[in-house]
PDB file of C-alpha atoms in Angstrom:
ATOM      1  CA  MET A 173     189.470  73.572 -97.256  1.00  0.00           C
ATOM      2  CA  TYR A 174     190.492  76.304 -94.819  1.00  0.00           C
ATOM      3  CA  GLU A 175     191.598  75.006 -91.414  1.00  0.00           C
ATOM      4  CA  ILE A 176     191.382  77.115 -88.300  1.00  0.00           C
ATOM      5  CA  PRO A 177     194.966  77.411 -86.996  1.00  0.00           C
ATOM      6  CA  VAL A 178     195.622  75.725 -83.675  1.00  0.00           C
ATOM      7  CA  GLU A 179     196.858  78.229 -81.123  1.00  0.00           C
ATOM      8  CA  PRO A 180     200.188  77.080 -79.670  1.00  0.00           C
ATOM      9  CA  LEU A 181     200.213  75.914 -76.071  1.00  0.00           C
ATOM     10  CA  THR A 182     202.278  77.796 -73.543  1.00  0.00           C
ATOM     11  CA  TYR A 183     202.468  75.049 -70.919  1.00  0.00           C
ATOM     12  CA  SER A 184     202.378  71.284 -70.667  1.00  0.00           C
ATOM     13  CA  ILE A 185     201.868  69.785 -67.201  1.00  0.00           C
ATOM     14  CA  ILE A 186     203.031  66.162 -67.050  1.00  0.00           C
ATOM     15  CA  ILE A 187     201.782  64.000 -64.181  1.00  0.00           C
ATOM     16  CA  PRO A 188     203.227  60.484 -63.785  1.00  0.00           C
ATOM     17  CA  ALA A 189     200.626  58.287 -62.105  1.00  0.00           C
ATOM     18  CA  TYR A 190     200.651  54.755 -60.723  1.00  0.00           C
ATOM     19  CA  SER A 191     197.452  53.687 -58.930  1.00  0.00           C
ATOM     20  CA  GLU A 192     196.575  57.246 -57.923  1.00  0.00           C
ATOM     21  CA  SER A 193     192.772  56.890 -57.833  1.00  0.00           C
ATOM     22  CA  ALA A 194     192.611  58.251 -54.276  1.00  0.00           C
ATOM     23  CA  ARG A 195     194.059  61.650 -55.197  1.00  0.00           C
ATOM     24  CA  ILE A 196     194.246  62.186 -58.961  1.00  0.00           C
ATOM     25  CA  ALA A 197     190.800  63.837 -59.164  1.00  0.00           C
ATOM     26  CA  ALA A 198     191.628  66.403 -56.478  1.00  0.00           C
ATOM     27  CA  SER A 199     194.935  67.166 -58.174  1.00  0.00           C
ATOM     28  CA  LEU A 200     193.324  67.636 -61.590  1.00  0.00           C
ATOM     29  CA  ASP A 201     190.674  69.907 -60.074  1.00  0.00           C
ATOM     30  CA  ARG A 202     193.336  72.076 -58.468  1.00  0.00           C
ATOM     31  CA  ILE A 203     195.433  72.313 -61.642  1.00  0.00           C
ATOM     32  CA  LEU A 204     192.391  73.131 -63.785  1.00  0.00           C
ATOM     33  CA  ALA A 205     191.236  75.818 -61.354  1.00  0.00           C
ATOM     34  CA  HIS A 206     194.653  77.487 -61.258  1.00  0.00           C
ATOM     35  CA  ALA A 207     195.017  77.282 -65.038  1.00  0.00           C
ATOM     36  CA  THR A 208     191.606  78.882 -65.532  1.00  0.00           C
ATOM     37  CA  GLN A 209     192.313  81.602 -62.989  1.00  0.00           C
ATOM     38  CA  HIS A 210     195.528  82.588 -64.787  1.00  0.00           C
ATOM     39  CA  ASN A 211     194.226  81.986 -68.311  1.00  0.00           C
ATOM     40  CA  TRP A 212     196.925  79.435 -69.097  1.00  0.00           C
ATOM     41  CA  LYS A 213     197.104  77.917 -72.573  1.00  0.00           C
ATOM     42  CA  VAL A 214     197.855  74.499 -71.177  1.00  0.00           C
ATOM     43  CA  GLU A 215     197.585  70.770 -71.682  1.00  0.00           C
ATOM     44  CA  ILE A 216     197.574  68.350 -68.744  1.00  0.00           C
ATOM     45  CA  VAL A 217     199.208  65.044 -69.657  1.00  0.00           C
ATOM     46  CA  VAL A 218     198.612  62.169 -67.244  1.00  0.00           C
ATOM     47  CA  VAL A 219     200.991  59.270 -67.863  1.00  0.00           C
ATOM     48  CA  ASP A 220     199.584  56.038 -66.450  1.00  0.00           C
ATOM     49  CA  ASP A 221     202.285  53.574 -65.430  1.00  0.00           C
ATOM     50  CA  GLY A 222     200.232  50.383 -65.457  1.00  0.00           C
ATOM     51  CA  SER A 223     197.846  51.335 -62.642  1.00  0.00           C
ATOM     52  CA  ARG A 224     195.942  48.532 -60.947  1.00  0.00           C
ATOM     53  CA  ASP A 225     193.050  50.694 -59.803  1.00  0.00           C
ATOM     54  CA  THR A 226     190.610  53.104 -61.448  1.00  0.00           C
ATOM     55  CA  THR A 227     193.123  55.878 -62.211  1.00  0.00           C
ATOM     56  CA  THR A 228     192.642  55.643 -65.986  1.00  0.00           C
ATOM     57  CA  ASP A 229     188.837  55.580 -65.651  1.00  0.00           C
ATOM     58  CA  ILE A 230     188.934  58.762 -63.593  1.00  0.00           C
ATOM     59  CA  VAL A 231     191.207  60.510 -66.108  1.00  0.00           C
ATOM     60  CA  ARG A 232     189.042  59.419 -69.047  1.00  0.00           C
ATOM     61  CA  ASN A 233     185.999  60.861 -67.291  1.00  0.00           C
ATOM     62  CA  TYR A 234     187.802  64.203 -66.924  1.00  0.00           C
ATOM     63  CA  MET A 235     188.733  64.063 -70.615  1.00  0.00           C
ATOM     64  CA  THR A 236     185.049  64.057 -71.580  1.00  0.00           C
ATOM     65  CA  LYS A 237     184.680  67.418 -69.836  1.00  0.00           C
ATOM     66  CA  HIS A 238     188.054  69.029 -70.449  1.00  0.00           C
ATOM     67  CA  ALA A 239     189.611  68.979 -73.921  1.00  0.00           C
ATOM     68  CA  ASN A 240     193.023  69.984 -72.577  1.00  0.00           C
ATOM     69  CA  ILE A 241     193.497  66.755 -70.577  1.00  0.00           C
ATOM     70  CA  ARG A 242     195.342  63.871 -72.238  1.00  0.00           C
ATOM     71  CA  LEU A 243     196.070  60.329 -71.119  1.00  0.00           C
ATOM     72  CA  ILE A 244     199.188  58.407 -72.114  1.00  0.00           C
ATOM     73  CA  GLN A 245     199.481  54.773 -71.079  1.00  0.00           C
ATOM     74  CA  ASN A 246     202.814  53.009 -70.694  1.00  0.00           C
ATOM     75  CA  PRO A 247     202.947  49.456 -72.089  1.00  0.00           C
ATOM     76  CA  ASP A 248     203.357  48.188 -68.505  1.00  0.00           C
ATOM     77  CA  ASN A 249     204.793  49.337 -65.168  1.00  0.00           C
ATOM     78  CA  ARG A 250     208.131  50.907 -66.096  1.00  0.00           C
ATOM     79  CA  GLY A 251     208.832  53.406 -63.330  1.00  0.00           C
ATOM     80  CA  LYS A 252     208.564  57.117 -62.665  1.00  0.00           C
ATOM     81  CA  GLY A 253     211.544  58.048 -64.834  1.00  0.00           C
ATOM     82  CA  PHE A 254     210.093  56.249 -67.843  1.00  0.00           C
ATOM     83  CA  SER A 255     206.692  57.861 -67.246  1.00  0.00           C
ATOM     84  CA  VAL A 256     208.061  61.387 -67.029  1.00  0.00           C
ATOM     85  CA  ARG A 257     210.159  60.867 -70.160  1.00  0.00           C
ATOM     86  CA  ASN A 258     207.191  59.417 -72.027  1.00  0.00           C
ATOM     87  CA  GLY A 259     205.067  62.431 -71.144  1.00  0.00           C
ATOM     88  CA  MET A 260     207.768  64.973 -71.907  1.00  0.00           C
ATOM     89  CA  LEU A 261     208.563  63.553 -75.335  1.00  0.00           C
ATOM     90  CA  HIS A 262     204.884  63.587 -76.296  1.00  0.00           C
ATOM     91  CA  ALA A 263     204.058  67.039 -74.894  1.00  0.00           C
ATOM     92  CA  THR A 264     203.646  70.110 -77.100  1.00  0.00           C
ATOM     93  CA  GLY A 265     203.927  73.139 -74.807  1.00  0.00           C
ATOM     94  CA  GLU A 266     206.630  75.798 -74.983  1.00  0.00           C
ATOM     95  CA  ILE A 267     207.408  75.195 -71.296  1.00  0.00           C
ATOM     96  CA  LEU A 268     207.024  71.690 -69.867  1.00  0.00           C
ATOM     97  CA  LEU A 269     206.569  70.970 -66.171  1.00  0.00           C
ATOM     98  CA  PHE A 270     206.385  67.612 -64.450  1.00  0.00           C
ATOM     99  CA  SER A 271     204.754  67.312 -61.065  1.00  0.00           C
ATOM    100  CA  ASP A 272     204.087  64.486 -58.649  1.00  0.00           C
ATOM    101  CA  ALA A 273     200.468  63.332 -58.725  1.00  0.00           C
ATOM    102  CA  ASP A 274     199.954  64.249 -55.066  1.00  0.00           C
ATOM    103  CA  LEU A 275     200.958  67.897 -55.696  1.00  0.00           C
ATOM    104  CA  SER A 276     203.350  67.804 -52.750  1.00  0.00           C
ATOM    105  CA  SER A 277     204.518  71.088 -54.260  1.00  0.00           C
ATOM    106  CA  PRO A 278     201.265  72.954 -54.958  1.00  0.00           C
ATOM    107  CA  ILE A 279     200.571  73.829 -58.581  1.00  0.00           C
ATOM    108  CA  GLU A 280     200.533  77.503 -57.525  1.00  0.00           C
ATOM    109  CA  GLU A 281     204.311  77.198 -57.072  1.00  0.00           C
ATOM    110  CA  ALA A 282     204.692  76.503 -60.805  1.00  0.00           C
ATOM    111  CA  ASP A 283     204.595  80.256 -61.416  1.00  0.00           C
ATOM    112  CA  LYS A 284     208.008  80.514 -59.680  1.00  0.00           C
ATOM    113  CA  LEU A 285     209.521  77.973 -62.075  1.00  0.00           C
ATOM    114  CA  PHE A 286     207.906  79.566 -65.126  1.00  0.00           C
ATOM    115  CA  THR A 287     209.287  82.960 -64.062  1.00  0.00           C
ATOM    116  CA  ALA A 288     212.780  81.469 -63.810  1.00  0.00           C
ATOM    117  CA  ILE A 289     212.418  80.109 -67.350  1.00  0.00           C
ATOM    118  CA  ARG A 290     211.250  83.480 -68.675  1.00  0.00           C
ATOM    119  CA  GLU A 291     214.261  85.113 -67.031  1.00  0.00           C
ATOM    120  CA  GLY A 292     216.518  83.104 -69.317  1.00  0.00           C
ATOM    121  CA  ASN A 293     217.022  79.748 -67.647  1.00  0.00           C
ATOM    122  CA  ASP A 294     216.547  76.569 -69.663  1.00  0.00           C
ATOM    123  CA  ILE A 295     215.523  74.443 -66.675  1.00  0.00           C
ATOM    124  CA  ALA A 296     214.033  75.380 -63.295  1.00  0.00           C
ATOM    125  CA  ILE A 297     213.968  72.807 -60.499  1.00  0.00           C
ATOM    126  CA  GLY A 298     211.885  73.081 -57.369  1.00  0.00           C
ATOM    127  CA  SER A 299     213.930  72.739 -54.191  1.00  0.00           C
ATOM    128  CA  ARG A 300     212.875  71.810 -50.673  1.00  0.00           C
ATOM    129  CA  TRP A 301     216.265  72.650 -49.177  1.00  0.00           C
ATOM    130  CA  VAL A 302     217.110  76.145 -50.447  1.00  0.00           C
ATOM    131  CA  ASN A 303     214.574  77.528 -47.970  1.00  0.00           C
ATOM    132  CA  THR A 304     213.410  74.877 -45.499  1.00  0.00           C
ATOM    133  CA  ASP A 305     210.911  77.320 -43.983  1.00  0.00           C
ATOM    134  CA  LEU A 306     208.720  76.619 -47.007  1.00  0.00           C
ATOM    135  CA  GLN A 307     208.310  72.972 -45.993  1.00  0.00           C
ATOM    136  CA  THR A 308     204.803  72.993 -44.554  1.00  0.00           C
ATOM    137  CA  ARG A 309     205.040  69.354 -43.470  1.00  0.00           C
ATOM    138  CA  LYS A 310     208.525  67.948 -43.142  1.00  0.00           C
ATOM    139  CA  GLN A 311     209.659  64.417 -43.934  1.00  0.00           C
ATOM    140  CA  PRO A 312     210.300  61.998 -41.079  1.00  0.00           C
ATOM    141  CA  LEU A 313     213.820  62.374 -39.705  1.00  0.00           C
ATOM    142  CA  TYR A 314     215.087  59.124 -41.252  1.00  0.00           C
ATOM    143  CA  ARG A 315     213.999  60.322 -44.703  1.00  0.00           C
ATOM    144  CA  GLN A 316     215.664  63.690 -44.182  1.00  0.00           C
ATOM    145  CA  LEU A 317     218.919  61.949 -43.226  1.00  0.00           C
ATOM    146  CA  GLY A 318     218.657  59.649 -46.250  1.00  0.00           C
ATOM    147  CA  SER A 319     218.075  62.642 -48.514  1.00  0.00           C
ATOM    148  CA  ARG A 320     221.166  64.437 -47.202  1.00  0.00           C
ATOM    149  CA  MET A 321     223.318  61.312 -47.563  1.00  0.00           C
ATOM    150  CA  PHE A 322     222.150  60.863 -51.146  1.00  0.00           C
ATOM    151  CA  ASN A 323     222.960  64.500 -51.859  1.00  0.00           C
ATOM    152  CA  LEU A 324     226.507  63.886 -50.591  1.00  0.00           C
ATOM    153  CA  PHE A 325     226.914  60.907 -52.940  1.00  0.00           C
ATOM    154  CA  LEU A 326     225.540  63.074 -55.747  1.00  0.00           C
ATOM    155  CA  ARG A 327     228.207  65.690 -55.200  1.00  0.00           C
ATOM    156  CA  ILE A 328     230.999  63.109 -54.992  1.00  0.00           C
ATOM    157  CA  ILE A 329     230.000  60.882 -57.924  1.00  0.00           C
ATOM    158  CA  LEU A 330     228.483  63.339 -60.401  1.00  0.00           C
ATOM    159  CA  ARG A 331     229.848  66.619 -59.011  1.00  0.00           C
ATOM    160  CA  LEU A 332     226.432  68.218 -59.065  1.00  0.00           C
ATOM    161  CA  ASN A 333     226.141  71.002 -56.507  1.00  0.00           C
ATOM    162  CA  PHE A 334     222.378  71.263 -56.163  1.00  0.00           C
ATOM    163  CA  LYS A 335     220.815  71.217 -52.722  1.00  0.00           C
ATOM    164  CA  ASP A 336     217.850  69.128 -53.891  1.00  0.00           C
ATOM    165  CA  THR A 337     217.595  67.010 -57.023  1.00  0.00           C
ATOM    166  CA  GLN A 338     214.711  64.789 -55.931  1.00  0.00           C
ATOM    167  CA  CYS A 339     211.833  67.240 -55.629  1.00  0.00           C
ATOM    168  CA  GLY A 340     209.260  66.080 -58.189  1.00  0.00           C
ATOM    169  CA  PHE A 341     208.642  69.549 -59.570  1.00  0.00           C
ATOM    170  CA  LYS A 342     210.768  70.623 -62.547  1.00  0.00           C
ATOM    171  CA  ALA A 343     210.206  72.818 -65.605  1.00  0.00           C
ATOM    172  CA  PHE A 344     212.002  72.770 -68.966  1.00  0.00           C
ATOM    173  CA  THR A 345     212.018  74.736 -72.161  1.00  0.00           C
ATOM    174  CA  GLN A 346     210.965  72.571 -75.074  1.00  0.00           C
ATOM    175  CA  ARG A 347     214.520  72.512 -76.437  1.00  0.00           C
ATOM    176  CA  ALA A 348     216.035  71.460 -73.114  1.00  0.00           C
ATOM    177  CA  ALA A 349     213.362  68.797 -72.585  1.00  0.00           C
ATOM    178  CA  ILE A 350     213.901  67.210 -76.008  1.00  0.00           C
ATOM    179  CA  THR A 351     217.665  67.120 -75.471  1.00  0.00           C
ATOM    180  CA  VAL A 352     217.879  65.641 -71.975  1.00  0.00           C
ATOM    181  CA  PHE A 353     214.874  63.312 -72.099  1.00  0.00           C
ATOM    182  CA  SER A 354     215.894  61.879 -75.453  1.00  0.00           C
ATOM    183  CA  LEU A 355     219.206  60.851 -73.873  1.00  0.00           C
ATOM    184  CA  GLN A 356     217.805  59.674 -70.540  1.00  0.00           C
ATOM    185  CA  GLN A 357     218.650  56.059 -69.654  1.00  0.00           C
ATOM    186  CA  ILE A 358     217.451  55.710 -66.035  1.00  0.00           C
ATOM    187  CA  GLU A 359     213.789  54.694 -65.800  1.00  0.00           C
ATOM    188  CA  ARG A 360     213.085  54.600 -62.065  1.00  0.00           C
ATOM    189  CA  TRP A 361     213.833  56.743 -58.998  1.00  0.00           C
ATOM    190  CA  GLY A 362     217.358  57.795 -59.986  1.00  0.00           C
ATOM    191  CA  PHE A 363     216.404  59.654 -63.144  1.00  0.00           C
ATOM    192  CA  ASP A 364     216.455  63.199 -61.710  1.00  0.00           C
ATOM    193  CA  PRO A 365     220.256  63.395 -61.202  1.00  0.00           C
ATOM    194  CA  GLU A 366     220.750  61.980 -64.700  1.00  0.00           C
ATOM    195  CA  LEU A 367     218.644  64.795 -66.171  1.00  0.00           C
ATOM    196  CA  LEU A 368     220.686  67.398 -64.320  1.00  0.00           C
ATOM    197  CA  TYR A 369     223.954  65.749 -65.314  1.00  0.00           C
ATOM    198  CA  LEU A 370     222.835  65.921 -68.952  1.00  0.00           C
ATOM    199  CA  ALA A 371     221.749  69.526 -68.490  1.00  0.00           C
ATOM    200  CA  ARG A 372     225.226  70.429 -67.306  1.00  0.00           C
ATOM    201  CA  LYS A 373     226.876  68.377 -70.063  1.00  0.00           C
ATOM    202  CA  TYR A 374     224.945  70.258 -72.737  1.00  0.00           C
ATOM    203  CA  GLN A 375     225.408  73.602 -70.980  1.00  0.00           C
ATOM    204  CA  PHE A 376     221.807  74.366 -70.174  1.00  0.00           C
ATOM    205  CA  GLN A 377     221.239  77.045 -67.571  1.00  0.00           C
ATOM    206  CA  VAL A 378     219.569  75.520 -64.479  1.00  0.00           C
ATOM    207  CA  ALA A 379     217.920  77.538 -61.698  1.00  0.00           C
ATOM    208  CA  GLU A 380     217.257  75.928 -58.325  1.00  0.00           C
ATOM    209  CA  VAL A 381     214.113  77.602 -57.012  1.00  0.00           C
ATOM    210  CA  PRO A 382     212.797  77.336 -53.429  1.00  0.00           C
ATOM    211  CA  VAL A 383     209.203  76.085 -53.437  1.00  0.00           C
ATOM    212  CA  ALA A 384     206.579  75.237 -50.866  1.00  0.00           C
ATOM    213  CA  TRP A 385     206.427  71.513 -50.243  1.00  0.00           C
ATOM    214  CA  ALA A 386     204.613  69.124 -47.904  1.00  0.00           C
ATOM    215  CA  HIS A 387     205.412  65.495 -47.133  1.00  0.00           C
ATOM    216  CA  ARG A 388     202.573  63.190 -48.201  1.00  0.00           C
ATOM    217  CA  ASP A 389     201.850  59.823 -46.670  1.00  0.00           C
ATOM    218  CA  GLY A 390     201.589  56.843 -48.978  1.00  0.00           C
ATOM    219  CA  THR A 391     204.853  57.236 -50.896  1.00  0.00           C
ATOM    220  CA  ARG A 392     205.905  54.015 -52.632  1.00  0.00           C
ATOM    221  CA  MET A 393     209.588  54.720 -52.285  1.00  0.00           C
ATOM    222  CA  HIS A 394     211.361  52.472 -49.777  1.00  0.00           C
ATOM    223  CA  PRO A 395     214.070  54.617 -48.125  1.00  0.00           C
ATOM    224  CA  PHE A 396     216.683  51.856 -47.834  1.00  0.00           C
ATOM    225  CA  ARG A 397     216.055  49.511 -50.766  1.00  0.00           C
ATOM    226  CA  ASP A 398     215.339  52.268 -53.257  1.00  0.00           C
ATOM    227  CA  GLY A 399     218.065  54.429 -51.737  1.00  0.00           C
ATOM    228  CA  ILE A 400     220.632  51.762 -52.614  1.00  0.00           C
ATOM    229  CA  HIS A 401     219.239  51.540 -56.143  1.00  0.00           C
ATOM    230  CA  MET A 402     219.482  55.316 -56.509  1.00  0.00           C
ATOM    231  CA  VAL A 403     223.150  55.357 -55.524  1.00  0.00           C
ATOM    232  CA  TRP A 404     223.701  52.564 -58.039  1.00  0.00           C
ATOM    233  CA  ASP A 405     221.961  54.727 -60.632  1.00  0.00           C
ATOM    234  CA  LEU A 406     224.464  57.518 -59.931  1.00  0.00           C
ATOM    235  CA  LEU A 407     227.262  55.086 -60.759  1.00  0.00           C
ATOM    236  CA  ARG A 408     225.389  54.074 -63.917  1.00  0.00           C
ATOM    237  CA  VAL A 409     225.213  57.712 -64.995  1.00  0.00           C
ATOM    238  CA  ARG A 410     228.955  58.079 -64.449  1.00  0.00           C
ATOM    239  CA  TRP A 411     229.609  54.901 -66.464  1.00  0.00           C
ATOM    240  CA  ASN A 412     227.237  55.977 -69.248  1.00  0.00           C
ATOM    241  CA  ALA A 413     229.164  59.237 -69.503  1.00  0.00           C
ATOM    242  CA  ILE A 414     232.540  57.477 -69.630  1.00  0.00           C
ATOM    243  CA  SER A 415     231.338  54.950 -72.213  1.00  0.00           C
ATOM    244  CA  GLY A 416     229.912  57.605 -74.515  1.00  0.00           C
ATOM    245  CA  LYS A 417     226.197  56.810 -74.183  1.00  0.00           C
ATOM    246  CA  TYR A 418     225.210  60.462 -73.883  1.00  0.00           C
ATOM    247  CA  LYS A 419     226.211  61.555 -77.374  1.00  0.00           C
ATOM    248  CA  PRO A 420     223.634  63.464 -79.464  1.00  0.00           C
ATOM    249  CA  SER A 421     223.912  60.881 -82.238  1.00  0.00           C
ATOM    250  CA  GLU A 422     222.275  58.425 -79.887  1.00  0.00           C
ATOM    251  CA  PHE A 423     219.062  60.405 -79.382  1.00  0.00           C
ATOM    252  CA  LYS A 424     216.189  57.920 -79.243  1.00  0.00           C
ATOM    253  CA  GLU A 425     212.539  58.115 -80.154  1.00  0.00           C
ATOM    254  CA  TYR A 426     210.439  56.530 -77.425  1.00  0.00           C
ATOM    255  CA  GLY A 427     207.330  55.907 -79.487  1.00  0.00           C
ATOM    256  CA  VAL A 428     205.950  53.317 -77.086  1.00  0.00           C
ATOM    257  CA  ALA A 429     203.005  55.227 -75.748  1.00  0.00           C
ATOM    258  CA  LYS A 430     199.373  54.656 -76.409  1.00  0.00           C
ATOM    259  CA  SER A 431     198.161  58.252 -76.480  1.00  0.00           C
ATOM    260  CA  ILE A 432     194.485  58.969 -75.942  1.00  0.00           C
ATOM    261  CA  ARG A 433     193.423  62.492 -76.819  1.00  0.00           C
TER     262      ARG A 433
END
């Protein structure tokens, strides 16, 4: 029997979500509208991290109307790093982008990252600090100070010279995504520096791209408690590198997702 060939997807948009019922619908609407306007061949992959509200019900309702929306459910609450990895390793696009569920960087800014990929970069990371004029609503001062202190530790411990590793807006070629996410060990807030450390280790070209960004209320990250954990994660990355945990022979298959198409 002849089968109609499936046209390959250009983009996968991965959205990690934990109890995001208050804003996931608005974010999906905005992504769908932009994708339609620009005729994207795209899938939108929402990764539910054990939400305790109606997030999954809302996403399932969208799935009945939009065939390009997928839902992946983690086995329980595992953290943002686990969720992003789970989505990335189950995505099928040629270019894969992960974005925070609140779209603190608007989806319209994705075009900047995609352009950087087309220009030959393997990874493009959104940055709030390359051009601070693009911050339409800045973080409170204590968060800005914490961010700059963390960046200093990043440079000292991992010798990564990026201005901003924590912006939740990053794009990868499929090859780069498979490589770094298959080796990723950190499952919570400190996963971004690990990805960039792995990108450097495997000589991927990374572009740091200034993007518009706005602080959103309701973040679940505690600046002091989670900040300490993130610095600890930097030390873990350094130890993992020394102890040989980032070798290609140790690529892992994270087949733990319940994928609903």
